């Protein structure tokens, strides 16, 4: 029986492992979110956009653990599919593409994105777009796959990573890269930018649970890596008041 209880993640440890695996769309999203939330200052009643919410585990967690109102936006999961997870919680499910969000400017107190920002957020102009939906003083937080050194600095994509994801690893940036990219715009003030020290290990635990007894290329990649390159970057920022 899979056991996702960890002392480092007391809130996430209360959630049913079978339910979390049923919601699988990437490495344990509640571990990532609970760690990220330490830097977000979420308070009851806030309006929060869960961007790239998948099947909704993070949206439920936000609503239940922090008492916020959540708008769960995802392109690939139909709202009716995710809605069954949202009963009894302040969550509204919306089908939306990350560049065409159906919200008023300045609507949200916070925007979070767990294991999805790498697909659209590396574009130079995206920060201006996504922060337009934040109120002055609003918070932005992302948890995204990262390498411990930039590909540009390495001069290559490590073979075991390239074998699985190819050129997509170019979007797996260090926390320092994100910090510079965001701060240079002066659109936000970066409040935290760190690599998750347990990121590789957490990812491996999740991948093994998803794979079960079947061979899995993600498990192979992570076992070969041994934490040398792979982890997650956790980055938060505040829109100036």
PDB file of C-alpha atoms in Angstrom:
ATOM      1  CA  UNK A   1       0.000   0.000   0.000  1.00  0.00           C
ATOM      2  CA  UNK A   2       1.446   3.366  -0.991  1.00  0.00           C
ATOM      3  CA  UNK A   3       2.115   5.653   1.975  1.00  0.00           C
ATOM      4  CA  UNK A   4       2.673   9.349   1.232  1.00  0.00           C
ATOM      5  CA  UNK A   5       2.858  10.440   4.874  1.00  0.00           C
ATOM      6  CA  UNK A   6       5.919  12.589   5.498  1.00  0.00           C
ATOM      7  CA  UNK A   7       6.857  14.712   8.500  1.00  0.00           C
ATOM      8  CA  UNK A   8       7.948  17.496   6.122  1.00  0.00           C
ATOM      9  CA  UNK A   9       4.421  17.720   4.716  1.00  0.00           C
ATOM     10  CA  UNK A  10       1.974  17.450   7.629  1.00  0.00           C
ATOM     11  CA  UNK A  11      -0.995  18.906   5.723  1.00  0.00           C
ATOM     12  CA  UNK A  12      -0.516  16.748   2.622  1.00  0.00           C
ATOM     13  CA  UNK A  13      -0.023  13.649   4.776  1.00  0.00           C
ATOM     14  CA  UNK A  14      -3.697  13.779   5.744  1.00  0.00           C
ATOM     15  CA  UNK A  15      -4.844  13.076   2.169  1.00  0.00           C
ATOM     16  CA  UNK A  16      -5.715   9.622   0.863  1.00  0.00           C
ATOM     17  CA  UNK A  17      -2.919   8.125  -1.236  1.00  0.00           C
ATOM     18  CA  UNK A  18      -5.315   6.324  -3.571  1.00  0.00           C
ATOM     19  CA  UNK A  19      -7.161   9.580  -4.276  1.00  0.00           C
ATOM     20  CA  UNK A  20      -3.911  11.407  -4.985  1.00  0.00           C
ATOM     21  CA  UNK A  21      -2.797   8.712  -7.418  1.00  0.00           C
ATOM     22  CA  UNK A  22      -6.192   8.849  -9.124  1.00  0.00           C
ATOM     23  CA  UNK A  23      -5.540  12.561  -9.667  1.00  0.00           C
ATOM     24  CA  UNK A  24      -2.056  11.885 -11.044  1.00  0.00           C
ATOM     25  CA  UNK A  25      -0.770  14.257 -13.696  1.00  0.00           C
ATOM     26  CA  UNK A  26       2.760  14.716 -12.359  1.00  0.00           C
ATOM     27  CA  UNK A  27       4.946  14.500  -9.224  1.00  0.00           C
ATOM     28  CA  UNK A  28       3.078  14.687  -5.906  1.00  0.00           C
ATOM     29  CA  UNK A  29       1.412  18.080  -6.288  1.00  0.00           C
ATOM     30  CA  UNK A  30       0.465  18.490  -2.638  1.00  0.00           C
ATOM     31  CA  UNK A  31       4.057  18.142  -1.453  1.00  0.00           C
ATOM     32  CA  UNK A  32       5.068  20.817  -3.929  1.00  0.00           C
ATOM     33  CA  UNK A  33       2.195  23.109  -2.998  1.00  0.00           C
ATOM     34  CA  UNK A  34       2.599  22.750   0.761  1.00  0.00           C
ATOM     35  CA  UNK A  35       6.274  23.668   0.467  1.00  0.00           C
ATOM     36  CA  UNK A  36       5.562  26.582  -1.896  1.00  0.00           C
ATOM     37  CA  UNK A  37       2.759  27.914   0.310  1.00  0.00           C
ATOM     38  CA  UNK A  38       5.273  28.662   3.081  1.00  0.00           C
ATOM     39  CA  UNK A  39       6.329  31.648   0.973  1.00  0.00           C
ATOM     40  CA  UNK A  40       2.872  32.771  -0.222  1.00  0.00           C
ATOM     41  CA  UNK A  41       1.084  34.188   2.850  1.00  0.00           C
ATOM     42  CA  UNK A  42      -2.306  32.743   1.866  1.00  0.00           C
ATOM     43  CA  UNK A  43      -5.214  33.934   4.029  1.00  0.00           C
ATOM     44  CA  UNK A  44      -8.877  32.901   4.293  1.00  0.00           C
ATOM     45  CA  UNK A  45     -11.194  34.555   1.795  1.00  0.00           C
ATOM     46  CA  UNK A  46      -8.522  35.295  -0.798  1.00  0.00           C
ATOM     47  CA  UNK A  47      -9.305  34.780  -4.472  1.00  0.00           C
ATOM     48  CA  UNK A  48      -6.743  32.312  -5.850  1.00  0.00           C
ATOM     49  CA  UNK A  49      -6.170  31.097  -9.394  1.00  0.00           C
ATOM     50  CA  UNK A  50      -4.859  27.535  -9.598  1.00  0.00           C
ATOM     51  CA  UNK A  51      -3.345  27.670 -13.087  1.00  0.00           C
ATOM     52  CA  UNK A  52      -2.878  24.279 -14.735  1.00  0.00           C
ATOM     53  CA  UNK A  53      -4.934  22.635 -12.002  1.00  0.00           C
ATOM     54  CA  UNK A  54      -5.182  19.213 -13.662  1.00  0.00           C
ATOM     55  CA  UNK A  55      -7.667  16.919 -11.954  1.00  0.00           C
ATOM     56  CA  UNK A  56      -7.967  19.275  -9.024  1.00  0.00           C
ATOM     57  CA  UNK A  57      -5.930  17.913  -6.106  1.00  0.00           C
ATOM     58  CA  UNK A  58      -4.151  21.247  -5.641  1.00  0.00           C
ATOM     59  CA  UNK A  59      -7.398  23.205  -5.868  1.00  0.00           C
ATOM     60  CA  UNK A  60      -9.012  21.107  -3.140  1.00  0.00           C
ATOM     61  CA  UNK A  61      -5.889  21.499  -0.999  1.00  0.00           C
ATOM     62  CA  UNK A  62      -5.876  25.278  -1.387  1.00  0.00           C
ATOM     63  CA  UNK A  63      -9.543  25.606  -0.485  1.00  0.00           C
ATOM     64  CA  UNK A  64      -9.484  23.158   2.413  1.00  0.00           C
ATOM     65  CA  UNK A  65      -6.160  24.030   4.017  1.00  0.00           C
ATOM     66  CA  UNK A  66      -6.077  27.806   3.552  1.00  0.00           C
ATOM     67  CA  UNK A  67      -9.760  28.763   3.348  1.00  0.00           C
ATOM     68  CA  UNK A  68      -9.360  30.543   0.009  1.00  0.00           C
ATOM     69  CA  UNK A  69     -11.750  30.790  -2.932  1.00  0.00           C
ATOM     70  CA  UNK A  70     -10.217  28.896  -5.839  1.00  0.00           C
ATOM     71  CA  UNK A  71     -10.662  29.137  -9.594  1.00  0.00           C
ATOM     72  CA  UNK A  72      -9.234  25.927 -11.085  1.00  0.00           C
ATOM     73  CA  UNK A  73      -8.156  26.538 -14.689  1.00  0.00           C
ATOM     74  CA  UNK A  74      -6.885  23.783 -16.963  1.00  0.00           C
ATOM     75  CA  UNK A  75      -6.845  23.173 -20.706  1.00  0.00           C
ATOM     76  CA  UNK A  76      -6.641  19.391 -20.838  1.00  0.00           C
ATOM     77  CA  UNK A  77      -9.086  18.348 -18.108  1.00  0.00           C
ATOM     78  CA  UNK A  78     -12.764  19.037 -18.690  1.00  0.00           C
ATOM     79  CA  UNK A  79     -14.382  20.928 -15.789  1.00  0.00           C
ATOM     80  CA  UNK A  80     -17.042  18.243 -15.392  1.00  0.00           C
ATOM     81  CA  UNK A  81     -14.310  15.647 -14.839  1.00  0.00           C
ATOM     82  CA  UNK A  82     -12.577  17.691 -12.154  1.00  0.00           C
ATOM     83  CA  UNK A  83     -15.800  18.936 -10.540  1.00  0.00           C
ATOM     84  CA  UNK A  84     -16.466  15.656  -8.718  1.00  0.00           C
ATOM     85  CA  UNK A  85     -13.442  16.417  -6.547  1.00  0.00           C
ATOM     86  CA  UNK A  86     -14.696  19.891  -5.691  1.00  0.00           C
ATOM     87  CA  UNK A  87     -17.978  19.109  -3.927  1.00  0.00           C
ATOM     88  CA  UNK A  88     -18.170  20.985  -0.640  1.00  0.00           C
ATOM     89  CA  UNK A  89     -15.219  23.240  -1.430  1.00  0.00           C
ATOM     90  CA  UNK A  90     -14.955  26.837  -2.658  1.00  0.00           C
ATOM     91  CA  UNK A  91     -13.655  25.801  -6.080  1.00  0.00           C
ATOM     92  CA  UNK A  92     -14.850  26.844  -9.536  1.00  0.00           C
ATOM     93  CA  UNK A  93     -13.579  24.717 -12.439  1.00  0.00           C
ATOM     94  CA  UNK A  94     -12.863  26.414 -15.784  1.00  0.00           C
ATOM     95  CA  UNK A  95     -11.475  25.105 -19.067  1.00  0.00           C
ATOM     96  CA  UNK A  96      -8.961  27.699 -20.219  1.00  0.00           C
ATOM     97  CA  UNK A  97      -5.716  28.073 -22.117  1.00  0.00           C
ATOM     98  CA  UNK A  98      -2.923  29.856 -20.252  1.00  0.00           C
ATOM     99  CA  UNK A  99      -2.735  32.670 -22.827  1.00  0.00           C
ATOM    100  CA  UNK A 100      -6.504  33.259 -23.003  1.00  0.00           C
ATOM    101  CA  UNK A 101      -7.724  33.427 -19.422  1.00  0.00           C
ATOM    102  CA  UNK A 102     -11.348  34.566 -18.983  1.00  0.00           C
ATOM    103  CA  UNK A 103     -10.859  36.774 -15.946  1.00  0.00           C
ATOM    104  CA  UNK A 104     -10.979  40.483 -15.199  1.00  0.00           C
ATOM    105  CA  UNK A 105      -7.691  42.290 -14.712  1.00  0.00           C
ATOM    106  CA  UNK A 106      -6.727  42.599 -11.055  1.00  0.00           C
ATOM    107  CA  UNK A 107      -9.208  39.903  -9.992  1.00  0.00           C
ATOM    108  CA  UNK A 108      -6.947  37.621  -7.928  1.00  0.00           C
ATOM    109  CA  UNK A 109      -5.116  37.957  -4.636  1.00  0.00           C
ATOM    110  CA  UNK A 110      -2.802  35.107  -5.592  1.00  0.00           C
ATOM    111  CA  UNK A 111      -1.964  32.875  -8.546  1.00  0.00           C
ATOM    112  CA  UNK A 112      -0.295  29.484  -8.084  1.00  0.00           C
ATOM    113  CA  UNK A 113       0.961  27.079 -10.698  1.00  0.00           C
ATOM    114  CA  UNK A 114       2.160  23.608  -9.739  1.00  0.00           C
ATOM    115  CA  UNK A 115       4.202  21.641 -12.283  1.00  0.00           C
ATOM    116  CA  UNK A 116       2.805  23.457 -15.324  1.00  0.00           C
ATOM    117  CA  UNK A 117       4.479  26.871 -15.637  1.00  0.00           C
ATOM    118  CA  UNK A 118       7.377  25.378 -17.602  1.00  0.00           C
ATOM    119  CA  UNK A 119       5.023  24.788 -20.544  1.00  0.00           C
ATOM    120  CA  UNK A 120       4.191  28.462 -21.093  1.00  0.00           C
ATOM    121  CA  UNK A 121       5.873  30.676 -18.509  1.00  0.00           C
ATOM    122  CA  UNK A 122       9.412  30.768 -19.919  1.00  0.00           C
ATOM    123  CA  UNK A 123       8.320  33.178 -22.680  1.00  0.00           C
ATOM    124  CA  UNK A 124       9.695  36.656 -21.967  1.00  0.00           C
ATOM    125  CA  UNK A 125       6.303  38.331 -22.203  1.00  0.00           C
ATOM    126  CA  UNK A 126       4.264  35.911 -20.111  1.00  0.00           C
ATOM    127  CA  UNK A 127       4.960  37.439 -16.704  1.00  0.00           C
ATOM    128  CA  UNK A 128       3.357  40.721 -17.792  1.00  0.00           C
ATOM    129  CA  UNK A 129       0.274  38.854 -18.955  1.00  0.00           C
ATOM    130  CA  UNK A 130      -0.247  36.643 -15.915  1.00  0.00           C
ATOM    131  CA  UNK A 131       0.434  39.375 -13.358  1.00  0.00           C
ATOM    132  CA  UNK A 132      -2.186  41.583 -15.009  1.00  0.00           C
ATOM    133  CA  UNK A 133      -4.756  39.351 -13.283  1.00  0.00           C
ATOM    134  CA  UNK A 134      -3.270  40.078  -9.848  1.00  0.00           C
ATOM    135  CA  UNK A 135      -4.368  42.863  -7.545  1.00  0.00           C
ATOM    136  CA  UNK A 136      -1.676  45.311  -6.423  1.00  0.00           C
ATOM    137  CA  UNK A 137       0.167  43.470  -3.668  1.00  0.00           C
ATOM    138  CA  UNK A 138      -0.978  40.107  -5.030  1.00  0.00           C
ATOM    139  CA  UNK A 139       1.234  37.019  -4.940  1.00  0.00           C
ATOM    140  CA  UNK A 140       2.491  34.720  -7.688  1.00  0.00           C
ATOM    141  CA  UNK A 141       3.968  31.306  -6.876  1.00  0.00           C
ATOM    142  CA  UNK A 142       5.248  28.484  -9.056  1.00  0.00           C
ATOM    143  CA  UNK A 143       6.696  25.021  -8.501  1.00  0.00           C
ATOM    144  CA  UNK A 144       8.412  23.833 -11.661  1.00  0.00           C
ATOM    145  CA  UNK A 145      10.922  21.113 -12.636  1.00  0.00           C
ATOM    146  CA  UNK A 146      14.466  22.403 -12.415  1.00  0.00           C
ATOM    147  CA  UNK A 147      18.045  21.486 -13.098  1.00  0.00           C
ATOM    148  CA  UNK A 148      20.652  22.383 -10.493  1.00  0.00           C
ATOM    149  CA  UNK A 149      22.735  23.981 -13.272  1.00  0.00           C
ATOM    150  CA  UNK A 150      21.497  25.745 -16.400  1.00  0.00           C
ATOM    151  CA  UNK A 151      21.798  23.781 -19.643  1.00  0.00           C
ATOM    152  CA  UNK A 152      23.655  26.788 -21.076  1.00  0.00           C
ATOM    153  CA  UNK A 153      26.259  26.468 -18.313  1.00  0.00           C
ATOM    154  CA  UNK A 154      26.515  22.702 -18.650  1.00  0.00           C
ATOM    155  CA  UNK A 155      26.804  22.932 -22.420  1.00  0.00           C
ATOM    156  CA  UNK A 156      24.592  19.882 -22.882  1.00  0.00           C
ATOM    157  CA  UNK A 157      21.431  18.150 -21.666  1.00  0.00           C
ATOM    158  CA  UNK A 158      22.471  15.184 -19.475  1.00  0.00           C
ATOM    159  CA  UNK A 159      21.954  11.987 -21.452  1.00  0.00           C
ATOM    160  CA  UNK A 160      19.517  10.310 -19.045  1.00  0.00           C
ATOM    161  CA  UNK A 161      17.301  13.433 -19.073  1.00  0.00           C
ATOM    162  CA  UNK A 162      17.574  13.973 -22.820  1.00  0.00           C
ATOM    163  CA  UNK A 163      16.544  10.365 -23.413  1.00  0.00           C
ATOM    164  CA  UNK A 164      13.165  10.970 -21.780  1.00  0.00           C
ATOM    165  CA  UNK A 165      12.266  14.623 -22.437  1.00  0.00           C
ATOM    166  CA  UNK A 166      14.702  15.757 -25.147  1.00  0.00           C
ATOM    167  CA  UNK A 167      14.856  19.506 -25.752  1.00  0.00           C
ATOM    168  CA  UNK A 168      12.007  20.152 -23.277  1.00  0.00           C
ATOM    169  CA  UNK A 169      14.638  20.112 -20.534  1.00  0.00           C
ATOM    170  CA  UNK A 170      15.603  23.590 -21.786  1.00  0.00           C
ATOM    171  CA  UNK A 171      12.571  24.855 -19.839  1.00  0.00           C
ATOM    172  CA  UNK A 172      13.766  23.277 -16.569  1.00  0.00           C
ATOM    173  CA  UNK A 173      15.518  26.316 -15.153  1.00  0.00           C
ATOM    174  CA  UNK A 174      17.302  26.990 -11.894  1.00  0.00           C
ATOM    175  CA  UNK A 175      15.712  29.119  -9.171  1.00  0.00           C
ATOM    176  CA  UNK A 176      18.337  31.797  -9.835  1.00  0.00           C
ATOM    177  CA  UNK A 177      17.294  31.938 -13.516  1.00  0.00           C
ATOM    178  CA  UNK A 178      13.666  32.526 -12.555  1.00  0.00           C
ATOM    179  CA  UNK A 179      14.665  35.141  -9.984  1.00  0.00           C
ATOM    180  CA  UNK A 180      16.611  37.144 -12.573  1.00  0.00           C
ATOM    181  CA  UNK A 181      13.934  36.775 -15.275  1.00  0.00           C
ATOM    182  CA  UNK A 182      11.242  38.090 -12.969  1.00  0.00           C
ATOM    183  CA  UNK A 183      13.178  40.806 -11.158  1.00  0.00           C
ATOM    184  CA  UNK A 184      14.639  42.397 -14.285  1.00  0.00           C
ATOM    185  CA  UNK A 185      11.121  43.237 -15.494  1.00  0.00           C
ATOM    186  CA  UNK A 186      10.330  45.233 -12.326  1.00  0.00           C
ATOM    187  CA  UNK A 187       6.800  43.839 -12.657  1.00  0.00           C
ATOM    188  CA  UNK A 188       7.187  41.927  -9.391  1.00  0.00           C
ATOM    189  CA  UNK A 189       9.348  41.750  -6.305  1.00  0.00           C
ATOM    190  CA  UNK A 190      10.701  38.212  -5.872  1.00  0.00           C
ATOM    191  CA  UNK A 191      10.098  37.118  -2.276  1.00  0.00           C
ATOM    192  CA  UNK A 192      11.684  33.655  -2.489  1.00  0.00           C
ATOM    193  CA  UNK A 193      13.512  31.621  -5.118  1.00  0.00           C
ATOM    194  CA  UNK A 194      14.909  28.276  -4.028  1.00  0.00           C
ATOM    195  CA  UNK A 195      15.625  24.785  -5.193  1.00  0.00           C
ATOM    196  CA  UNK A 196      13.697  22.126  -3.313  1.00  0.00           C
ATOM    197  CA  UNK A 197      16.393  19.985  -1.702  1.00  0.00           C
ATOM    198  CA  UNK A 198      14.059  16.981  -1.477  1.00  0.00           C
ATOM    199  CA  UNK A 199      12.700  17.496  -4.994  1.00  0.00           C
ATOM    200  CA  UNK A 200      14.517  14.634  -6.720  1.00  0.00           C
ATOM    201  CA  UNK A 201      13.718  12.161  -3.937  1.00  0.00           C
ATOM    202  CA  UNK A 202      10.054  13.204  -3.712  1.00  0.00           C
ATOM    203  CA  UNK A 203       9.707  12.882  -7.475  1.00  0.00           C
ATOM    204  CA  UNK A 204      11.202   9.378  -7.392  1.00  0.00           C
ATOM    205  CA  UNK A 205       8.850   8.214  -4.623  1.00  0.00           C
ATOM    206  CA  UNK A 206       5.877   9.441  -6.636  1.00  0.00           C
ATOM    207  CA  UNK A 207       7.075   7.949  -9.921  1.00  0.00           C
ATOM    208  CA  UNK A 208       7.593   4.553  -8.308  1.00  0.00           C
ATOM    209  CA  UNK A 209       4.099   4.655  -6.780  1.00  0.00           C
ATOM    210  CA  UNK A 210       2.528   5.514 -10.136  1.00  0.00           C
ATOM    211  CA  UNK A 211       4.516   2.835 -11.976  1.00  0.00           C
ATOM    212  CA  UNK A 212       3.878   0.039  -9.512  1.00  0.00           C
ATOM    213  CA  UNK A 213       5.615  -3.088 -10.783  1.00  0.00           C
ATOM    214  CA  UNK A 214       5.785  -1.886 -14.382  1.00  0.00           C
ATOM    215  CA  UNK A 215       8.967  -0.548 -16.023  1.00  0.00           C
ATOM    216  CA  UNK A 216       8.797   3.229 -16.201  1.00  0.00           C
ATOM    217  CA  UNK A 217      11.101   5.642 -18.067  1.00  0.00           C
ATOM    218  CA  UNK A 218      10.614   8.404 -15.489  1.00  0.00           C
ATOM    219  CA  UNK A 219      11.756   6.089 -12.699  1.00  0.00           C
ATOM    220  CA  UNK A 220      14.752   5.102 -14.818  1.00  0.00           C
ATOM    221  CA  UNK A 221      15.671   8.753 -15.398  1.00  0.00           C
ATOM    222  CA  UNK A 222      15.421   9.624 -11.713  1.00  0.00           C
ATOM    223  CA  UNK A 223      17.346   6.567 -10.554  1.00  0.00           C
ATOM    224  CA  UNK A 224      20.156   7.412 -12.949  1.00  0.00           C
ATOM    225  CA  UNK A 225      20.141  11.031 -11.793  1.00  0.00           C
ATOM    226  CA  UNK A 226      20.487  10.359  -8.041  1.00  0.00           C
ATOM    227  CA  UNK A 227      19.779  14.017  -7.348  1.00  0.00           C
ATOM    228  CA  UNK A 228      22.791  15.280  -9.296  1.00  0.00           C
ATOM    229  CA  UNK A 229      20.766  17.472 -11.658  1.00  0.00           C
ATOM    230  CA  UNK A 230      17.017  17.096 -11.092  1.00  0.00           C
ATOM    231  CA  UNK A 231      14.847  18.854  -8.544  1.00  0.00           C
ATOM    232  CA  UNK A 232      12.105  21.527  -8.439  1.00  0.00           C
ATOM    233  CA  UNK A 233      12.354  25.307  -8.295  1.00  0.00           C
ATOM    234  CA  UNK A 234       9.953  27.080  -5.931  1.00  0.00           C
ATOM    235  CA  UNK A 235       9.570  30.756  -6.780  1.00  0.00           C
ATOM    236  CA  UNK A 236       7.259  33.379  -5.284  1.00  0.00           C
ATOM    237  CA  UNK A 237       6.824  37.062  -5.980  1.00  0.00           C
ATOM    238  CA  UNK A 238       4.694  40.034  -5.012  1.00  0.00           C
ATOM    239  CA  UNK A 239       3.126  42.529  -7.407  1.00  0.00           C
ATOM    240  CA  UNK A 240       3.978  46.051  -6.227  1.00  0.00           C
ATOM    241  CA  UNK A 241       1.141  47.883  -4.496  1.00  0.00           C
TER     242      UNK A 241
END
